Amino acid sequence: MMIQVDEEGMYDIGFIQDTRDPAIVEKAKEDCYSSSNKSILNGRECPQEYDGWSCIPHTPAGEVASIPCPNFITGFDENRFGFRECFENGTWFRHPHGNKTWTNYSTCVDLDDFELRWNVNLIYKGGYMLSLVALIISLCIFYYFKSLTCTRIQIHKNLFISLVVNNFLWLVWYKAVLEDVKVTAGNPVWCQVLHLLVHYFMVATYFWMFCEGLYLHTILVVTFLTESRVMGCLYIIGWGIPAVLVVLYAVCRSSSTTGETIHCWMEESSYLLVLSIPVCISMIANLFFLFNIVRLLLKKLPSVNGGQTNTPHSSIREKSSFKLKNFRKNTLSRDDSQEPSGSSGRTKKAVRATLILIPLLGLQYIVTPFRPEPGTPWERFYQVTSAVVASGQGVCVALLFCFCNGEVISAIRRKYNQCVMTKRRSWQPCSGTTTVSFSRSSLMQHQHSTQPHIQLNQQYVPQPESEVIIPPSNYYQQVESVNNQKSVLL
């Protein structure tokens, strides 16, 4: 992999960033030139000069100066050396592009590490693109079918929206900032605003994952629930709290005088704790919700699958059982009738619930803070795994909670059957030798039959007007509903 140099002799590589304050750079330049007249060499030599990163000492003609790699450049190994060639005539090497004196720092880059970072960035960008497409399709499905308007789907919509905007902004960040060194060096205002937007929607995504866990836990624990009031609280948690945190973070960091506002705010800062601590708390809470949800599943599954006894509190238990069944049907998206009964069946259901809820609650991020030491064999595995997990979450949740969701599949099937039936009805006037007559008895018995009583005559036979019965306006919808009840979903 090559390190490109632009026309001005600058390194065109997204990972190489000067992390120093401009005042420090100017001071280093003055110190270098103030001592340039203190040469101890006799004869022809190349003069001492400052190249922007290092002070190149006086070097005899025909020799090569070795310069320690700067430790303030992200991506450089400070144990390596750069070099600059001094010609026989006492002049420094000039780069063909720009005709300026140039120091070769390409040896400072660990090419294996650079290739790893490059490939990890490609994984991030590819995963974000796939997640973006999957999430947009999921949102189109959720908003198109009006039947998908329950509270749980509303929470899914908000989580998907936060993921869509977050993924899109990360793609913009990679393209407009990381791949353009001049942007980070110039530190424009739009770059700083983009940094804040990226972090806002990233924090909002974590808090909407917390809302998912909070709601699932609440509907299994609380018997009576006011859905509208719950959604109002979740909107405040999902969108309001991240806004407050990001504003607080922006105020604190912008007022810093320690050089933390340069390079589009990409450098590590202690003010990031304003965002990371609440996110960690939400992850711990989601972990508690997951354990308690699985515990409730294991506890209530026998009573849901078995019979119910009549007790003074049977109605409350029936409501709780109904919510549990609805939770299992639409969240786990499987038909429990095909599962084995007994402890093994309950264990499988609990394991399946755990595996499915992990990406929804974002619990895969719990392992990412435990980063291996740089240079260890596990670092490469950690980098690739983190990239796949972070960028692929959108695809995972869209697949599990939209494309494989029981309600979504049922809504799509109903729409498909409705389109097929409408198309069949539109073809009937064109067949001049076929008539359809409905008998009164067939209309009374359609609830017990999957097919209406239809007589197809190959020749037109006029019938008395009194014997012709027009089916009700919702007849086709009723027949379709009966057919759908017999369909086995996931």
Coordinates of N, CA and C in Angstrom, one line a residue, residues 372-472:
P372 N -7.6 -4.9 23.5 CA -6.2 -5.5 23.8 C -5.1 -4.4 23.6
E373 N -4.0 -4.7 24.1 CA -2.8 -3.8 24.0 C -2.4 -3.7 22.5
P374 N -2.0 -2.5 22.1 CA -1.6 -2.3 20.7 C -0.4 -3.2 20.4
G375 N -0.4 -3.8 19.2 CA 0.7 -4.7 18.8 C 0.5 -6.1 19.1
T376 N -0.5 -6.5 19.9 CA -0.7 -7.8 20.3 C -1.5 -8.6 19.2
P377 N -1.4 -9.9 19.2 CA -2.2 -10.6 18.1 C -3.7 -10.4 18.2
W378 N -4.2 -10.2 19.4 CA -5.6 -10.0 19.6 C -6.1 -8.7 19.1
E379 N -5.2 -7.7 18.8 CA -5.7 -6.4 18.4 C -6.3 -6.4 17.1
R380 N -5.8 -7.1 16.1 CA -6.3 -7.2 14.8 C -7.7 -7.8 14.8
F381 N -7.9 -8.9 15.6 CA -9.2 -9.6 15.7 C -10.2 -8.6 16.4
Y382 N -9.7 -7.9 17.4 CA -10.6 -6.9 18.1 C -11.1 -5.8 17.1
Q383 N -10.1 -5.3 16.3 CA -10.5 -4.2 15.4 C -11.5 -4.6 14.4
V384 N -11.3 -5.8 13.8 CA -12.2 -6.3 12.7 C -13.6 -6.6 13.4
T385 N -13.6 -7.3 14.5 CA -14.8 -7.7 15.2 C -15.6 -6.4 15.5
S386 N -15.0 -5.4 16.1 CA -15.6 -4.2 16.5 C -16.3 -3.5 15.3
A387 N -15.5 -3.5 14.2 CA -16.1 -2.9 13.0 C -17.3 -3.6 12.4
V388 N -17.3 -4.9 12.4 CA -18.4 -5.7 12.0 C -19.6 -5.5 12.9
V389 N -19.4 -5.5 14.2 CA -20.5 -5.4 15.2 C -21.1 -4.0 15.1
A390 N -20.3 -3.0 15.1 CA -20.8 -1.6 15.2 C -21.5 -1.3 13.9
S391 N -20.9 -1.6 12.7 CA -21.6 -1.2 11.5 C -22.7 -2.1 11.0
G392 N -22.7 -3.3 11.5 CA -23.7 -4.3 11.1 C -24.9 -4.4 12.0
Q393 N -25.0 -3.5 13.0 CA -26.1 -3.6 13.9 C -27.4 -3.2 13.2
G394 N -27.4 -2.3 12.3 CA -28.6 -1.9 11.5 C -29.2 -3.0 10.7
V395 N -28.3 -3.8 10.0 CA -28.8 -4.9 9.3 C -29.4 -6.0 10.2
C396 N -28.8 -6.2 11.3 CA -29.2 -7.2 12.3 C -30.6 -6.9 12.8
V397 N -30.8 -5.6 13.3 CA -32.1 -5.3 13.9 C -33.2 -5.2 12.8
A398 N -32.8 -4.7 11.6 CA -33.8 -4.7 10.5 C -34.3 -6.1 10.2
L399 N -33.3 -7.0 10.2 CA -33.7 -8.4 9.8 C -34.6 -9.1 10.9
L400 N -34.2 -8.9 12.1 CA -34.9 -9.6 13.2 C -36.2 -9.0 13.6
F401 N -36.3 -7.6 13.5 CA -37.5 -7.0 14.0 C -38.3 -6.3 13.0
C402 N -38.0 -6.5 11.7 CA -38.8 -6.0 10.6 C -39.1 -7.2 9.6
F403 N -38.0 -7.6 8.9 CA -38.2 -8.6 7.9 C -38.6 -9.9 8.4
C404 N -38.3 -10.3 9.6 CA -38.7 -11.5 10.2 C -39.8 -11.4 11.3
N405 N -40.3 -10.2 11.4 CA -41.4 -9.9 12.4 C -42.7 -10.5 12.0
G406 N -43.4 -11.1 12.9 CA -44.7 -11.8 12.5 C -45.7 -10.8 12.0
E407 N -45.8 -9.6 12.7 CA -46.8 -8.7 12.2 C -46.5 -8.1 10.8
V408 N -45.2 -7.9 10.6 CA -44.8 -7.4 9.3 C -45.1 -8.4 8.2
I409 N -44.8 -9.6 8.4 CA -45.0 -10.7 7.4 C -46.5 -10.8 7.2
S410 N -47.3 -10.8 8.2 CA -48.8 -10.9 8.1 C -49.3 -9.7 7.3
A411 N -48.8 -8.5 7.5 CA -49.3 -7.3 6.8 C -48.9 -7.4 5.3
I412 N -47.7 -7.9 5.0 CA -47.3 -8.0 3.6 C -48.1 -9.1 2.9
R413 N -48.4 -10.2 3.6 CA -49.2 -11.2 3.0 C -50.6 -10.8 2.7
R414 N -51.2 -10.0 3.7 CA -52.5 -9.5 3.4 C -52.6 -8.5 2.2
K415 N -51.6 -7.7 2.2 CA -51.5 -6.8 1.0 C -51.3 -7.5 -0.3
Y416 N -50.5 -8.6 -0.3 CA -50.3 -9.4 -1.5 C -51.6 -10.1 -1.9
N417 N -52.3 -10.7 -0.9 CA -53.5 -11.4 -1.2 C -54.6 -10.4 -1.7
Q418 N -54.6 -9.2 -1.2 CA -55.5 -8.2 -1.6 C -55.3 -7.8 -3.0
C419 N -54.0 -7.6 -3.4 CA -53.6 -7.3 -4.7 C -54.0 -8.4 -5.7
V420 N -53.7 -9.6 -5.3 CA -54.1 -10.7 -6.2 C -55.6 -10.8 -6.4
M421 N -56.4 -10.7 -5.4 CA -57.8 -10.7 -5.5 C -58.4 -9.6 -6.3
T422 N -57.8 -8.4 -6.1 CA -58.2 -7.2 -6.9 C -57.9 -7.4 -8.4
K423 N -56.8 -8.0 -8.7 CA -56.5 -8.3 -10.1 C -57.4 -9.3 -10.7
R424 N -57.7 -10.3 -9.9 CA -58.7 -11.3 -10.4 C -60.0 -10.7 -10.7
R425 N -60.5 -9.9 -9.8 CA -61.8 -9.2 -10.1 C -61.8 -8.3 -11.3
S426 N -60.6 -7.7 -11.5 CA -60.5 -6.8 -12.7 C -60.5 -7.6 -14.0
W427 N -60.1 -8.9 -13.9 CA -60.1 -9.7 -15.1 C -61.5 -10.3 -15.5
Q428 N -62.4 -10.4 -14.5 CA -63.7 -11.1 -14.7 C -64.6 -10.4 -15.8
P429 N -64.7 -9.1 -15.9 CA -65.6 -8.5 -16.9 C -65.1 -8.8 -18.3
C430 N -63.8 -9.1 -18.5 CA -63.3 -9.4 -19.8 C -63.7 -10.8 -20.3
S431 N -64.0 -11.7 -19.5 CA -64.4 -13.1 -19.9 C -65.9 -13.2 -20.1
G432 N -66.3 -13.0 -21.3 CA -67.7 -12.9 -21.7 C -68.5 -14.2 -21.4
T433 N -67.9 -15.3 -21.3 CA -68.6 -16.6 -21.1 C -68.6 -17.1 -19.7
T434 N -68.2 -16.3 -18.8 CA -68.1 -16.8 -17.4 C -68.8 -15.8 -16.5
T435 N -69.7 -16.4 -15.6 CA -70.4 -15.6 -14.6 C -70.1 -16.2 -13.3
V436 N -70.3 -15.3 -12.3 CA -70.1 -15.7 -10.9 C -71.3 -15.4 -10.1
S437 N -71.9 -16.4 -9.5 CA -73.1 -16.2 -8.7 C -72.9 -16.7 -7.3
F438 N -73.3 -15.9 -6.3 CA -73.1 -16.3 -4.9 C -74.5 -16.7 -4.3
S439 N -74.5 -17.7 -3.6 CA -75.7 -18.2 -3.0 C -75.7 -17.6 -1.5
R440 N -76.9 -17.4 -1.0 CA -77.0 -16.9 0.4 C -76.4 -17.8 1.4
S441 N -76.5 -19.1 1.2 CA -76.0 -20.0 2.2 C -74.4 -20.0 2.2
S442 N -73.8 -19.7 1.0 CA -72.3 -19.6 1.0 C -71.9 -18.4 1.8
L443 N -72.6 -17.3 1.8 CA -72.2 -16.2 2.6 C -72.4 -16.4 4.0
M444 N -73.3 -17.2 4.5 CA -73.5 -17.5 5.9 C -72.5 -18.5 6.4
Q445 N -71.8 -19.3 5.4 CA -70.9 -20.3 5.9 C -69.5 -20.0 5.6
H446 N -69.1 -18.8 5.2 CA -67.8 -18.5 4.8 C -66.8 -18.5 5.9
Q447 N -67.3 -18.4 7.2 CA -66.4 -18.4 8.3 C -65.9 -19.8 8.6
H448 N -66.6 -20.8 8.1 CA -66.3 -22.2 8.4 C -65.6 -22.8 7.2
S449 N -65.3 -22.1 6.1 CA -64.7 -22.6 4.9 C -63.6 -21.7 4.4
T450 N -62.6 -22.2 3.9 CA -61.5 -21.3 3.4 C -61.8 -20.9 2.0
Q451 N -62.8 -21.4 1.3 CA -63.2 -21.0 0.0 C -64.7 -20.7 -0.1
P452 N -65.1 -19.6 -0.7 CA -66.5 -19.3 -0.9 C -67.1 -20.2 -1.9
H453 N -68.5 -20.3 -1.8 CA -69.2 -21.2 -2.7 C -69.4 -20.4 -4.0
I454 N -68.6 -20.7 -5.0 CA -68.7 -20.0 -6.2 C -69.0 -21.0 -7.3
Q455 N -70.0 -20.6 -8.2 CA -70.4 -21.5 -9.3 C -69.9 -20.8 -10.6
L456 N -69.0 -21.5 -11.3 CA -68.5 -21.0 -12.6 C -69.2 -21.7 -13.7
N457 N -70.0 -21.0 -14.5 CA -70.7 -21.6 -15.6 C -70.0 -21.2 -16.9
Q458 N -69.8 -22.2 -17.7 CA -69.1 -22.0 -19.0 C -69.9 -21.2 -20.0
Q459 N -71.2 -21.1 -19.8 CA -72.1 -20.4 -20.7 C -72.9 -19.4 -19.9
Y460 N -73.2 -18.3 -20.5 CA -74.0 -17.3 -19.7 C -75.4 -17.7 -19.6
V461 N -75.9 -17.8 -18.4 CA -77.3 -18.2 -18.1 C -77.9 -17.1 -17.3
P462 N -78.9 -16.3 -17.8 CA -79.5 -15.2 -17.0 C -80.3 -15.8 -15.9
Q463 N -80.3 -15.1 -14.8 CA -81.1 -15.6 -13.6 C -82.0 -14.5 -13.1
P464 N -83.0 -14.9 -12.4 CA -84.0 -13.9 -11.9 C -83.3 -12.9 -11.0
E465 N -83.8 -11.7 -11.1 CA -83.2 -10.6 -10.4 C -83.3 -10.9 -8.9
S466 N -84.4 -11.6 -8.4 CA -84.6 -11.8 -7.0 C -83.6 -12.8 -6.5
E467 N -83.0 -13.7 -7.3 CA -82.1 -14.7 -6.8 C -80.6 -14.3 -6.8
V468 N -80.4 -13.1 -7.3 CA -79.0 -12.6 -7.4 C -78.7 -11.8 -6.1
I469 N -77.7 -12.3 -5.3 CA -77.4 -11.6 -4.1 C -76.0 -11.0 -4.2
I470 N -75.9 -9.7 -4.0 CA -74.7 -9.0 -4.1 C -73.9 -9.2 -2.7
P471 N -72.7 -9.6 -2.8 CA -71.9 -9.8 -1.6 C -71.7 -8.5 -0.9
P472 N -71.5 -8.5 0.5 CA -71.3 -7.2 1.2 C -69.9 -6.6 0.8

